PDB file of C-alpha atoms in Angstrom:
ATOM      1  CA  MET A   1      19.247  56.936   0.815  1.00  0.00           C
ATOM      2  CA  SER A   2      15.161  57.075   0.488  1.00  0.00           C
ATOM      3  CA  ASN A   3      12.776  54.068  -0.174  1.00  0.00           C
ATOM      4  CA  LYS A   4      12.805  55.499  -3.967  1.00  0.00           C
ATOM      5  CA  GLN A   5      16.143  55.581  -5.050  1.00  0.00           C
ATOM      6  CA  ARG A   6      16.628  51.298  -2.331  1.00  0.00           C
ATOM      7  CA  LYS A   7      14.274  50.880  -5.663  1.00  0.00           C
ATOM      8  CA  GLU A   8      15.597  52.172  -8.445  1.00  0.00           C
ATOM      9  CA  LYS A   9      19.364  50.709  -7.007  1.00  0.00           C
ATOM     10  CA  ASN A  10      16.734  46.735  -7.325  1.00  0.00           C
ATOM     11  CA  VAL A  11      15.663  47.267 -10.225  1.00  0.00           C
ATOM     12  CA  ARG A  12      18.973  48.654 -11.417  1.00  0.00           C
ATOM     13  CA  GLU A  13      20.343  45.560  -9.854  1.00  0.00           C
ATOM     14  CA  LYS A  14      18.169  42.155 -11.489  1.00  0.00           C
ATOM     15  CA  GLU A  15      19.116  39.176 -11.828  1.00  0.00           C
ATOM     16  CA  GLY A  16      17.506  36.439 -13.953  1.00  0.00           C
ATOM     17  CA  GLY A  17      14.043  38.737 -13.740  1.00  0.00           C
ATOM     18  CA  VAL A  18      14.272  38.925  -9.926  1.00  0.00           C
ATOM     19  CA  ASP A  19      15.984  41.929  -8.559  1.00  0.00           C
ATOM     20  CA  LYS A  20      18.019  41.421  -4.991  1.00  0.00           C
ATOM     21  CA  ALA A  21      15.301  42.721  -2.640  1.00  0.00           C
ATOM     22  CA  THR A  22      12.737  40.455  -4.214  1.00  0.00           C
ATOM     23  CA  LYS A  23      15.900  37.779  -3.619  1.00  0.00           C
ATOM     24  CA  LYS A  24      16.132  38.589   0.003  1.00  0.00           C
ATOM     25  CA  VAL A  25      12.539  38.622   0.617  1.00  0.00           C
ATOM     26  CA  MET A  26      12.114  34.827  -1.615  1.00  0.00           C
ATOM     27  CA  ASP A  27      15.162  32.819   0.671  1.00  0.00           C
ATOM     28  CA  GLY A  28      13.266  33.588   4.110  1.00  0.00           C
ATOM     29  CA  VAL A  29      10.076  32.120   2.810  1.00  0.00           C
ATOM     30  CA  ALA A  30      11.819  29.494   1.274  1.00  0.00           C
ATOM     31  CA  LYS A  31      13.832  28.735   4.510  1.00  0.00           C
ATOM     32  CA  PHE A  32      10.962  28.755   6.353  1.00  0.00           C
ATOM     33  CA  LEU A  33       8.778  26.097   4.670  1.00  0.00           C
ATOM     34  CA  HIS A  34      11.848  24.249   5.131  1.00  0.00           C
ATOM     35  CA  SER A  35      12.367  24.333   8.110  1.00  0.00           C
ATOM     36  CA  ASN A  36       8.957  24.528   9.587  1.00  0.00           C
ATOM     37  CA  ALA A  37       6.939  22.280   6.955  1.00  0.00           C
ATOM     38  CA  PRO A  38       6.457  19.367   7.606  1.00  0.00           C
ATOM     39  CA  LYS A  39       8.550  17.260   4.483  1.00  0.00           C
ATOM     40  CA  LYS A  40       9.787  13.690   3.835  1.00  0.00           C
ATOM     41  CA  LYS A  41      13.055  12.159   3.212  1.00  0.00           C
ATOM     42  CA  VAL A  42      13.234   9.775   0.422  1.00  0.00           C
ATOM     43  CA  LEU A  43      16.204   7.890  -1.868  1.00  0.00           C
ATOM     44  CA  VAL A  44      15.857   8.906  -5.551  1.00  0.00           C
ATOM     45  CA  LYS A  45      19.079   7.361  -7.839  1.00  0.00           C
ATOM     46  CA  ARG A  46      20.730   6.921  -4.653  1.00  0.00           C
ATOM     47  CA  GLU A  47      20.401  10.434  -3.525  1.00  0.00           C
ATOM     48  CA  HIS A  48      18.626  12.061  -0.753  1.00  0.00           C
ATOM     49  CA  ALA A  49      15.797  14.162  -1.460  1.00  0.00           C
ATOM     50  CA  GLU A  50      12.960  16.253   0.686  1.00  0.00           C
ATOM     51  CA  TYR A  51       9.435  16.167  -0.126  1.00  0.00           C
ATOM     52  CA  PHE A  52       6.009  17.750   1.008  1.00  0.00           C
ATOM     53  CA  TYR A  53       2.644  18.665   0.241  1.00  0.00           C
ATOM     54  CA  GLY A  54       0.776  22.211  -0.865  1.00  0.00           C
ATOM     55  CA  SER A  55      -1.542  21.482   1.189  1.00  0.00           C
ATOM     56  CA  LYS A  56       0.636  21.307   4.957  1.00  0.00           C
ATOM     57  CA  ALA A  57       3.635  24.118   3.102  1.00  0.00           C
ATOM     58  CA  ILE A  58      -0.027  26.699   3.068  1.00  0.00           C
ATOM     59  CA  ASP A  59      -0.751  25.358   6.245  1.00  0.00           C
ATOM     60  CA  SER A  60       3.040  26.535   7.913  1.00  0.00           C
ATOM     61  CA  LEU A  61       2.218  30.051   6.139  1.00  0.00           C
ATOM     62  CA  LEU A  62      -0.709  31.122   7.676  1.00  0.00           C
ATOM     63  CA  THR A  63       0.684  30.859  10.376  1.00  0.00           C
ATOM     64  CA  SER A  64       3.812  33.009   9.500  1.00  0.00           C
ATOM     65  CA  LYS A  65       5.098  36.203   9.987  1.00  0.00           C
ATOM     66  CA  TRP A  66       4.348  37.885   7.229  1.00  0.00           C
ATOM     67  CA  ALA A  67       0.494  36.626   7.601  1.00  0.00           C
ATOM     68  CA  ARG A  68       0.518  37.766  11.104  1.00  0.00           C
ATOM     69  CA  ASP A  69       1.634  41.472  10.280  1.00  0.00           C
ATOM     70  CA  LYS A  70       0.748  43.630   7.164  1.00  0.00           C
ATOM     71  CA  PRO A  71       3.522  46.369   5.618  1.00  0.00           C
ATOM     72  CA  GLU A  72       3.403  49.402   4.886  1.00  0.00           C
ATOM     73  CA  GLU A  73       2.057  50.855   0.896  1.00  0.00           C
ATOM     74  CA  ASP A  74       5.577  51.768   0.254  1.00  0.00           C
ATOM     75  CA  ASP A  75       6.928  48.488   0.642  1.00  0.00           C
ATOM     76  CA  THR A  76       6.293  46.681  -2.732  1.00  0.00           C
ATOM     77  CA  VAL A  77       8.864  43.557  -1.292  1.00  0.00           C
ATOM     78  CA  THR A  78       7.614  41.895   2.166  1.00  0.00           C
ATOM     79  CA  PRO A  79       4.832  39.834   0.997  1.00  0.00           C
ATOM     80  CA  TYR A  80       1.368  38.893   2.629  1.00  0.00           C
ATOM     81  CA  PHE A  81      -0.374  36.508   2.581  1.00  0.00           C
ATOM     82  CA  PRO A  82      -4.217  37.263   4.395  1.00  0.00           C
ATOM     83  CA  ASP A  83      -5.720  34.430   2.828  1.00  0.00           C
ATOM     84  CA  ARG A  84      -5.087  30.946   1.117  1.00  0.00           C
ATOM     85  CA  GLU A  85      -5.244  32.436  -2.444  1.00  0.00           C
ATOM     86  CA  ALA A  86      -1.828  34.550  -1.727  1.00  0.00           C
ATOM     87  CA  CYS A  87      -0.150  32.368  -0.276  1.00  0.00           C
ATOM     88  CA  LYS A  88      -0.555  30.315  -3.491  1.00  0.00           C
ATOM     89  CA  ARG A  89       0.487  33.033  -5.885  1.00  0.00           C
ATOM     90  CA  PHE A  90       3.752  32.817  -3.911  1.00  0.00           C
ATOM     91  CA  CYS A  91       4.367  29.289  -3.689  1.00  0.00           C
ATOM     92  CA  ASP A  92       3.414  29.660  -7.102  1.00  0.00           C
ATOM     93  CA  ARG A  93       6.717  32.188  -8.167  1.00  0.00           C
ATOM     94  CA  LEU A  94       8.763  30.403  -5.966  1.00  0.00           C
ATOM     95  CA  LEU A  95       8.166  27.302  -8.165  1.00  0.00           C
ATOM     96  CA  SER A  96       9.140  29.202 -11.119  1.00  0.00           C
ATOM     97  CA  GLU A  97      11.999  31.134  -9.770  1.00  0.00           C
ATOM     98  CA  GLY A  98      12.894  27.067  -8.896  1.00  0.00           C
ATOM     99  CA  TYR A  99      12.921  26.392  -5.600  1.00  0.00           C
ATOM    100  CA  PHE A 100      11.237  23.503  -5.542  1.00  0.00           C
ATOM    101  CA  ALA A 101       9.179  20.973  -8.470  1.00  0.00           C
ATOM    102  CA  HIS A 102       6.591  19.554  -8.820  1.00  0.00           C
ATOM    103  CA  GLY A 103       6.266  15.601  -8.692  1.00  0.00           C
ATOM    104  CA  SER A 104       4.721  12.695  -8.872  1.00  0.00           C
ATOM    105  CA  LYS A 105       4.517   9.056  -6.974  1.00  0.00           C
ATOM    106  CA  VAL A 106       4.435   5.529  -9.161  1.00  0.00           C
ATOM    107  CA  LYS A 107       3.745   2.692  -7.242  1.00  0.00           C
ATOM    108  CA  VAL A 108       6.688   0.256  -7.799  1.00  0.00           C
ATOM    109  CA  GLN A 109       5.637  -3.612  -8.209  1.00  0.00           C
ATOM    110  CA  SER A 110       8.167  -5.679  -5.454  1.00  0.00           C
ATOM    111  CA  LYS A 111       9.876  -8.827  -7.655  1.00  0.00           C
ATOM    112  CA  THR A 112       8.999 -10.980  -4.193  1.00  0.00           C
ATOM    113  CA  LYS A 113       5.409 -10.618  -5.017  1.00  0.00           C
ATOM    114  CA  LYS A 114       4.649 -12.103  -8.210  1.00  0.00           C
ATOM    115  CA  SER A 115       6.423 -15.158  -6.742  1.00  0.00           C
ATOM    116  CA  ASP A 116       4.310 -15.502  -4.055  1.00  0.00           C
ATOM    117  CA  GLU A 117       1.484 -15.154  -6.531  1.00  0.00           C
ATOM    118  CA  LYS A 118       2.593 -17.257  -9.201  1.00  0.00           C
ATOM    119  CA  GLU A 119       3.250 -20.806  -6.254  1.00  0.00           C
ATOM    120  CA  ASP A 120       0.031 -19.786  -5.081  1.00  0.00           C
ATOM    121  CA  GLU A 121      -1.778 -20.672  -8.699  1.00  0.00           C
ATOM    122  CA  SER A 122       0.512 -24.276  -8.769  1.00  0.00           C
ATOM    123  CA  ASP A 123      -0.043 -25.113  -5.544  1.00  0.00           C
ATOM    124  CA  GLY A 124      -4.202 -24.200  -6.006  1.00  0.00           C
ATOM    125  CA  THR A 125      -4.222 -23.082  -2.182  1.00  0.00           C
ATOM    126  CA  PRO A 126      -4.212 -19.822  -0.544  1.00  0.00           C
ATOM    127  CA  THR A 127      -1.208 -19.026   1.113  1.00  0.00           C
ATOM    128  CA  SER A 128      -1.161 -15.755   4.441  1.00  0.00           C
ATOM    129  CA  THR A 129       1.697 -13.262   3.522  1.00  0.00           C
ATOM    130  CA  PRO A 130       2.472 -11.271   5.616  1.00  0.00           C
ATOM    131  CA  LYS A 131       1.507  -7.636   3.514  1.00  0.00           C
ATOM    132  CA  LYS A 132       4.521  -4.978   3.134  1.00  0.00           C
ATOM    133  CA  LYS A 133       4.784  -2.118   2.072  1.00  0.00           C
ATOM    134  CA  THR A 134       3.995  -0.253  -0.586  1.00  0.00           C
ATOM    135  CA  LYS A 135       6.980   1.679  -2.415  1.00  0.00           C
ATOM    136  CA  TYR A 136       6.903   5.207  -4.071  1.00  0.00           C
ATOM    137  CA  ARG A 137       9.066   5.969  -7.529  1.00  0.00           C
ATOM    138  CA  LEU A 138       9.144   9.643  -6.555  1.00  0.00           C
ATOM    139  CA  LEU A 139       9.427  11.198 -10.372  1.00  0.00           C
ATOM    140  CA  HIS A 140       8.337  15.627 -12.528  1.00  0.00           C
ATOM    141  CA  HIS A 141       5.256  16.203 -13.015  1.00  0.00           C
ATOM    142  CA  GLU A 142       4.513  16.885 -16.535  1.00  0.00           C
ATOM    143  CA  HIS A 143       2.728  20.765 -15.513  1.00  0.00           C
ATOM    144  CA  GLN A 144       4.729  22.371 -13.274  1.00  0.00           C
ATOM    145  CA  VAL A 145       1.768  24.210 -11.333  1.00  0.00           C
ATOM    146  CA  PHE A 146       1.406  24.735  -7.493  1.00  0.00           C
ATOM    147  CA  ILE A 147      -1.492  22.841  -6.050  1.00  0.00           C
ATOM    148  CA  ASP A 148      -3.600  23.635  -2.682  1.00  0.00           C
ATOM    149  CA  SER A 149      -3.877  19.565  -2.390  1.00  0.00           C
ATOM    150  CA  PRO A 150      -3.400  17.096   0.665  1.00  0.00           C
ATOM    151  CA  ASP A 151      -2.140  14.214  -1.915  1.00  0.00           C
ATOM    152  CA  GLU A 152      -0.121  16.415  -3.975  1.00  0.00           C
ATOM    153  CA  ILE A 153       3.962  16.143  -3.531  1.00  0.00           C
ATOM    154  CA  PHE A 154       6.776  19.232  -3.621  1.00  0.00           C
ATOM    155  CA  ILE A 155       9.699  18.104  -4.291  1.00  0.00           C
ATOM    156  CA  TRP A 156      13.104  19.921  -2.793  1.00  0.00           C
ATOM    157  CA  ILE A 157      15.644  21.689  -4.606  1.00  0.00           C
ATOM    158  CA  TYR A 158      16.659  25.009  -1.957  1.00  0.00           C
ATOM    159  CA  SER A 159      18.984  23.340   0.273  1.00  0.00           C
ATOM    160  CA  PRO A 160      19.955  25.814   2.710  1.00  0.00           C
ATOM    161  CA  PRO A 161      22.696  25.538   4.810  1.00  0.00           C
ATOM    162  CA  SER A 162      21.923  24.215   8.156  1.00  0.00           C
ATOM    163  CA  LYS A 163      23.772  25.121  11.779  1.00  0.00           C
ATOM    164  CA  THR A 164      25.428  21.183  11.788  1.00  0.00           C
ATOM    165  CA  THR A 165      27.677  22.751   8.343  1.00  0.00           C
ATOM    166  CA  TYR A 166      28.542  25.442   9.517  1.00  0.00           C
ATOM    167  CA  PHE A 167      30.002  23.873  12.431  1.00  0.00           C
ATOM    168  CA  TYR A 168      32.165  21.340  10.348  1.00  0.00           C
ATOM    169  CA  GLY A 169      33.277  24.121   8.156  1.00  0.00           C
ATOM    170  CA  ILE A 170      34.552  25.998  11.226  1.00  0.00           C
ATOM    171  CA  LEU A 171      36.348  22.795  12.752  1.00  0.00           C
ATOM    172  CA  VAL A 172      37.800  22.981   9.686  1.00  0.00           C
ATOM    173  CA  LEU A 173      39.310  26.350   9.711  1.00  0.00           C
ATOM    174  CA  VAL A 174      40.351  25.652  12.760  1.00  0.00           C
ATOM    175  CA  GLY A 175      42.228  22.759  12.037  1.00  0.00           C
ATOM    176  CA  ALA A 176      43.750  24.568   9.044  1.00  0.00           C
ATOM    177  CA  VAL A 177      45.264  26.778  11.269  1.00  0.00           C
ATOM    178  CA  ALA A 178      46.342  24.227  14.167  1.00  0.00           C
ATOM    179  CA  ALA A 179      48.065  22.780  11.248  1.00  0.00           C
ATOM    180  CA  THR A 180      50.129  25.361  10.262  1.00  0.00           C
ATOM    181  CA  LEU A 181      50.925  26.099  13.254  1.00  0.00           C
ATOM    182  CA  TYR A 182      52.486  22.585  14.305  1.00  0.00           C
ATOM    183  CA  PRO A 183      56.360  24.114  14.482  1.00  0.00           C
ATOM    184  CA  LEU A 184      55.398  26.222  17.902  1.00  0.00           C
ATOM    185  CA  TRP A 185      53.522  22.587  19.383  1.00  0.00           C
ATOM    186  CA  PRO A 186      55.228  21.899  22.214  1.00  0.00           C
ATOM    187  CA  ASP A 187      56.423  18.380  22.656  1.00  0.00           C
ATOM    188  CA  THR A 188      54.038  16.866  23.953  1.00  0.00           C
ATOM    189  CA  SER A 189      51.337  17.031  21.776  1.00  0.00           C
ATOM    190  CA  ARG A 190      54.173  16.368  19.347  1.00  0.00           C
ATOM    191  CA  ILE A 191      54.241  13.165  19.628  1.00  0.00           C
ATOM    192  CA  VAL A 192      50.545  12.496  20.845  1.00  0.00           C
ATOM    193  CA  ILE A 193      49.732  13.633  17.098  1.00  0.00           C
ATOM    194  CA  SER A 194      52.418  12.069  16.224  1.00  0.00           C
ATOM    195  CA  TYR A 195      50.284   7.977  17.746  1.00  0.00           C
ATOM    196  CA  LEU A 196      46.979   9.456  16.700  1.00  0.00           C
ATOM    197  CA  SER A 197      48.653   9.734  13.357  1.00  0.00           C
ATOM    198  CA  THR A 198      49.932   6.215  13.283  1.00  0.00           C
ATOM    199  CA  ILE A 199      46.343   4.588  14.722  1.00  0.00           C
ATOM    200  CA  GLY A 200      44.223   6.822  11.696  1.00  0.00           C
ATOM    201  CA  LEU A 201      46.968   5.445   9.072  1.00  0.00           C
ATOM    202  CA  VAL A 202      46.882   1.541  10.397  1.00  0.00           C
ATOM    203  CA  LEU A 203      42.878   1.829  10.169  1.00  0.00           C
ATOM    204  CA  VAL A 204      43.423   3.327   6.874  1.00  0.00           C
ATOM    205  CA  GLY A 205      44.938   1.067   5.932  1.00  0.00           C
ATOM    206  CA  ILE A 206      42.664  -2.579   7.292  1.00  0.00           C
ATOM    207  CA  LEU A 207      39.946  -0.950   5.716  1.00  0.00           C
ATOM    208  CA  LEU A 208      41.639  -0.910   1.977  1.00  0.00           C
ATOM    209  CA  GLY A 209      42.774  -5.110   3.015  1.00  0.00           C
ATOM    210  CA  LEU A 210      39.244  -5.466   3.760  1.00  0.00           C
ATOM    211  CA  TYR A 211      38.344  -4.382   0.882  1.00  0.00           C
ATOM    212  CA  LEU A 212      40.882  -5.947  -1.746  1.00  0.00           C
ATOM    213  CA  VAL A 213      40.074  -9.837   0.535  1.00  0.00           C
ATOM    214  CA  ARG A 214      35.746  -9.106  -0.138  1.00  0.00           C
ATOM    215  CA  TRP A 215      36.664  -8.427  -3.888  1.00  0.00           C
ATOM    216  CA  LEU A 216      39.253 -11.368  -4.566  1.00  0.00           C
ATOM    217  CA  LEU A 217      36.858 -13.749  -2.321  1.00  0.00           C
ATOM    218  CA  TYR A 218      33.780 -13.117  -4.020  1.00  0.00           C
ATOM    219  CA  ALA A 219      35.369 -13.309  -7.243  1.00  0.00           C
ATOM    220  CA  LEU A 220      36.917 -17.302  -6.092  1.00  0.00           C
ATOM    221  CA  ILE A 221      33.780 -18.290  -5.278  1.00  0.00           C
ATOM    222  CA  TRP A 222      32.412 -16.035  -8.451  1.00  0.00           C
ATOM    223  CA  LEU A 223      34.800 -18.647 -10.755  1.00  0.00           C
ATOM    224  CA  VAL A 224      34.839 -21.230  -8.889  1.00  0.00           C
ATOM    225  CA  THR A 225      30.911 -21.770  -8.842  1.00  0.00           C
ATOM    226  CA  TYR A 226      30.905 -20.845 -11.911  1.00  0.00           C
ATOM    227  CA  GLY A 227      28.458 -17.549 -11.114  1.00  0.00           C
ATOM    228  CA  ASN A 228      26.172 -19.829  -9.289  1.00  0.00           C
ATOM    229  CA  ILE A 229      27.115 -19.057  -5.719  1.00  0.00           C
ATOM    230  CA  THR A 230      27.701 -14.660  -4.767  1.00  0.00           C
ATOM    231  CA  PHE A 231      29.686 -14.482  -1.314  1.00  0.00           C
ATOM    232  CA  TRP A 232      30.483 -11.214   0.046  1.00  0.00           C
ATOM    233  CA  LEU A 233      32.497 -10.692   2.901  1.00  0.00           C
ATOM    234  CA  LEU A 234      30.581  -7.858   4.958  1.00  0.00           C
ATOM    235  CA  PRO A 235      28.324  -6.965   2.414  1.00  0.00           C
ATOM    236  CA  ASN A 236      27.268  -3.130   4.142  1.00  0.00           C
ATOM    237  CA  LEU A 237      30.943  -2.172   3.979  1.00  0.00           C
ATOM    238  CA  ASP A 238      30.360   0.031   1.616  1.00  0.00           C
ATOM    239  CA  ALA A 239      26.567   1.631   2.215  1.00  0.00           C
ATOM    240  CA  ASP A 240      25.030   4.278   3.661  1.00  0.00           C
ATOM    241  CA  MET A 241      24.520   3.478   6.452  1.00  0.00           C
ATOM    242  CA  GLY A 242      26.150   3.636  10.355  1.00  0.00           C
ATOM    243  CA  VAL A 243      29.262   2.613  11.388  1.00  0.00           C
ATOM    244  CA  ILE A 244      28.242  -0.368  13.900  1.00  0.00           C
ATOM    245  CA  GLU A 245      25.228  -1.309  11.082  1.00  0.00           C
ATOM    246  CA  SER A 246      27.951  -1.264   8.086  1.00  0.00           C
ATOM    247  CA  PHE A 247      29.773  -4.663   9.446  1.00  0.00           C
ATOM    248  CA  GLN A 248      26.488  -5.460   9.689  1.00  0.00           C
ATOM    249  CA  PRO A 249      25.884  -8.643   9.231  1.00  0.00           C
ATOM    250  CA  LEU A 250      29.586 -10.508   8.587  1.00  0.00           C
ATOM    251  CA  TYR A 251      28.997 -12.410   5.364  1.00  0.00           C
ATOM    252  CA  SER A 252      25.801 -12.660   2.956  1.00  0.00           C
ATOM    253  CA  ILE A 253      24.992 -15.867   0.247  1.00  0.00           C
ATOM    254  CA  LYS A 254      23.218 -16.007  -2.927  1.00  0.00           C
ATOM    255  CA  ARG A 255      22.279 -18.865  -4.909  1.00  0.00           C
ATOM    256  CA  LYS A 256      21.003 -18.682  -8.270  1.00  0.00           C
ATOM    257  CA  LYS A 257      17.967 -21.172  -9.259  1.00  0.00           C
ATOM    258  CA  ARG A 258      19.134 -23.759 -11.732  1.00  0.00           C
ATOM    259  CA  ALA A 259      17.282 -24.594 -14.663  1.00  0.00           C
ATOM    260  CA  LYS A 260      18.564 -28.225 -13.885  1.00  0.00           C
ATOM    261  CA  ARG A 261      15.845 -28.780 -11.063  1.00  0.00           C
ATOM    262  CA  LYS A 262      13.068 -27.408 -13.866  1.00  0.00           C
ATOM    263  CA  LYS A 263      14.036 -30.045 -16.334  1.00  0.00           C
ATOM    264  CA  VAL A 264      14.584 -32.315 -13.350  1.00  0.00           C
ATOM    265  CA  GLU A 265      10.734 -31.945 -12.167  1.00  0.00           C
ATOM    266  CA  THR A 266       9.553 -31.245 -16.420  1.00  0.00           C
ATOM    267  CA  LYS A 267      11.307 -35.489 -16.497  1.00  0.00           C
ATOM    268  CA  GLU A 268       9.666 -36.361 -13.080  1.00  0.00           C
ATOM    269  CA  ALA A 269       5.821 -35.043 -14.460  1.00  0.00           C
ATOM    270  CA  LYS A 270       6.365 -36.990 -18.171  1.00  0.00           C
ATOM    271  CA  GLN A 271       7.682 -40.195 -15.938  1.00  0.00           C
ATOM    272  CA  GLU A 272       4.175 -39.892 -13.741  1.00  0.00           C
ATOM    273  CA  GLU A 273       2.237 -39.691 -17.020  1.00  0.00           C
ATOM    274  CA  LYS A 274       3.629 -42.454 -18.727  1.00  0.00           C
ATOM    275  CA  THR A 275       2.675 -44.385 -15.574  1.00  0.00           C
ATOM    276  CA  THR A 276      -1.237 -43.160 -15.355  1.00  0.00           C
ATOM    277  CA  GLU A 277      -1.062 -43.600 -18.457  1.00  0.00           C
ATOM    278  CA  MET A 278      -0.051 -47.360 -18.991  1.00  0.00           C
ATOM    279  CA  LYS A 279      -2.844 -47.472 -16.112  1.00  0.00           C
ATOM    280  CA  GLN A 280      -5.173 -46.400 -16.689  1.00  0.00           C
ATOM    281  CA  SER A 281      -4.737 -49.487 -21.226  1.00  0.00           C
ATOM    282  CA  SER A 282      -4.149 -52.259 -18.561  1.00  0.00           C
ATOM    283  CA  SER A 283      -7.056 -51.058 -16.455  1.00  0.00           C
ATOM    284  CA  VAL A 284      -8.933 -51.263 -20.204  1.00  0.00           C
ATOM    285  CA  ALA A 285      -7.438 -54.110 -20.914  1.00  0.00           C
ATOM    286  CA  ASP A 286      -9.080 -56.034 -17.683  1.00  0.00           C
ATOM    287  CA  VAL A 287     -12.340 -54.757 -18.860  1.00  0.00           C
ATOM    288  CA  ASP A 288     -12.303 -55.950 -21.958  1.00  0.00           C
ATOM    289  CA  SER A 289     -11.477 -59.511 -20.857  1.00  0.00           C
ATOM    290  CA  GLU A 290     -14.176 -59.584 -18.543  1.00  0.00           C
ATOM    291  CA  SER A 291     -16.596 -58.886 -20.844  1.00  0.00           C
ATOM    292  CA  LYS A 292     -15.351 -61.525 -23.095  1.00  0.00           C
ATOM    293  CA  GLU A 293     -15.540 -64.241 -20.636  1.00  0.00           C
ATOM    294  CA  ASP A 294     -19.177 -62.904 -19.252  1.00  0.00           C
ATOM    295  CA  GLU A 295     -20.474 -63.409 -23.129  1.00  0.00           C
ATOM    296  CA  CYS A 296     -19.192 -66.547 -22.741  1.00  0.00           C
ATOM    297  CA  GLU A 297     -21.065 -67.710 -20.364  1.00  0.00           C
ATOM    298  CA  THR A 298     -24.258 -66.277 -21.573  1.00  0.00           C
ATOM    299  CA  ASN A 299     -24.654 -68.524 -24.525  1.00  0.00           C
ATOM    300  CA  ASP A 300     -25.397 -73.107 -24.667  1.00  0.00           C
ATOM    301  CA  HIS A 301     -22.023 -74.155 -24.967  1.00  0.00           C
ATOM    302  CA  PRO A 302     -18.789 -74.178 -22.383  1.00  0.00           C
ATOM    303  CA  PRO A 303     -16.761 -71.157 -21.488  1.00  0.00           C
ATOM    304  CA  CYS A 304     -14.333 -69.817 -24.007  1.00  0.00           C
ATOM    305  CA  SER A 305     -10.572 -70.662 -23.893  1.00  0.00           C
ATOM    306  CA  PRO A 306      -7.987 -70.344 -25.649  1.00  0.00           C
ATOM    307  CA  ASP A 307      -7.081 -74.501 -24.130  1.00  0.00           C
ATOM    308  CA  SER A 308     -10.486 -75.204 -24.364  1.00  0.00           C
ATOM    309  CA  GLU A 309     -11.419 -78.065 -27.067  1.00  0.00           C
ATOM    310  CA  GLN A 310     -13.849 -78.979 -29.604  1.00  0.00           C
ATOM    311  CA  PRO A 311     -15.391 -81.896 -29.898  1.00  0.00           C
ATOM    312  CA  LYS A 312     -13.910 -84.277 -32.845  1.00  0.00           C
ATOM    313  CA  ASP A 313     -16.672 -86.153 -35.543  1.00  0.00           C
ATOM    314  CA  ASN A 314     -16.740 -89.990 -35.056  1.00  0.00           C
ATOM    315  CA  PRO A 315     -16.052 -91.685 -38.207  1.00  0.00           C
ATOM    316  CA  LEU A 316     -18.271 -93.574 -39.750  1.00  0.00           C
TER     317      LEU A 316
END
């Protein structure tokens, strides 16, 4: 088959505006970027996602075989990346085909930092708090355009199958074939498999029992304390962690801040205000009485007092 016939066949077999040959080449470039361009993992809506920076992707393309080997003049499918502008155009094409999306980072404000600031304002004394890493949330950018910048991020949508997926797939096939040939197994192997299956069933039963017990304990303590205390047995049991980490810690207790404490604090503050007002009023009364006594002593008559008796006139 000649090159012209191949081109005509590729044009006839178009799928979604891209022929099979260019689709295969784009898959190869995307797979190369996914494996060689530095990327970071992040959780987006409890799902693992990967993103990379635009300048790093172009740097990796400039070191690929498509940048070193120049294709023939008749070959219009194989890409060639002599400079950064050509890499940018091809990456923009990958973005338009849905291999990745232009994203943006948004800072997430933590509630703990706000509470610390309020406590500092109430006390009036600066407190040294440990610096925490700023958390970001990934969102899709309004303008879906590829930009050659170390600050612009792009979220991977294309996920090529890795070697581990192939390995697990082969294991599943081998297990299915071995299960179908179970009647032909020797007696010793059947006994071993029966023991292993019973151990597996026991472990599954223990896990289900733990789930039921932890939910019952949570419900009972929540009902008894009217929702003020939440108790979890093995809180990381259903978390996305390792086997050992999912059993740590053993339990967790969280208590809600009651509103009664605030009422008690307000009552104490009011009582303190009343006592201060009483002290101020008593000090003002003492000052007034002392001033009156001083006025009486400055005059020629004896000091004024409520018990002092005025001299009576002798009758003639």
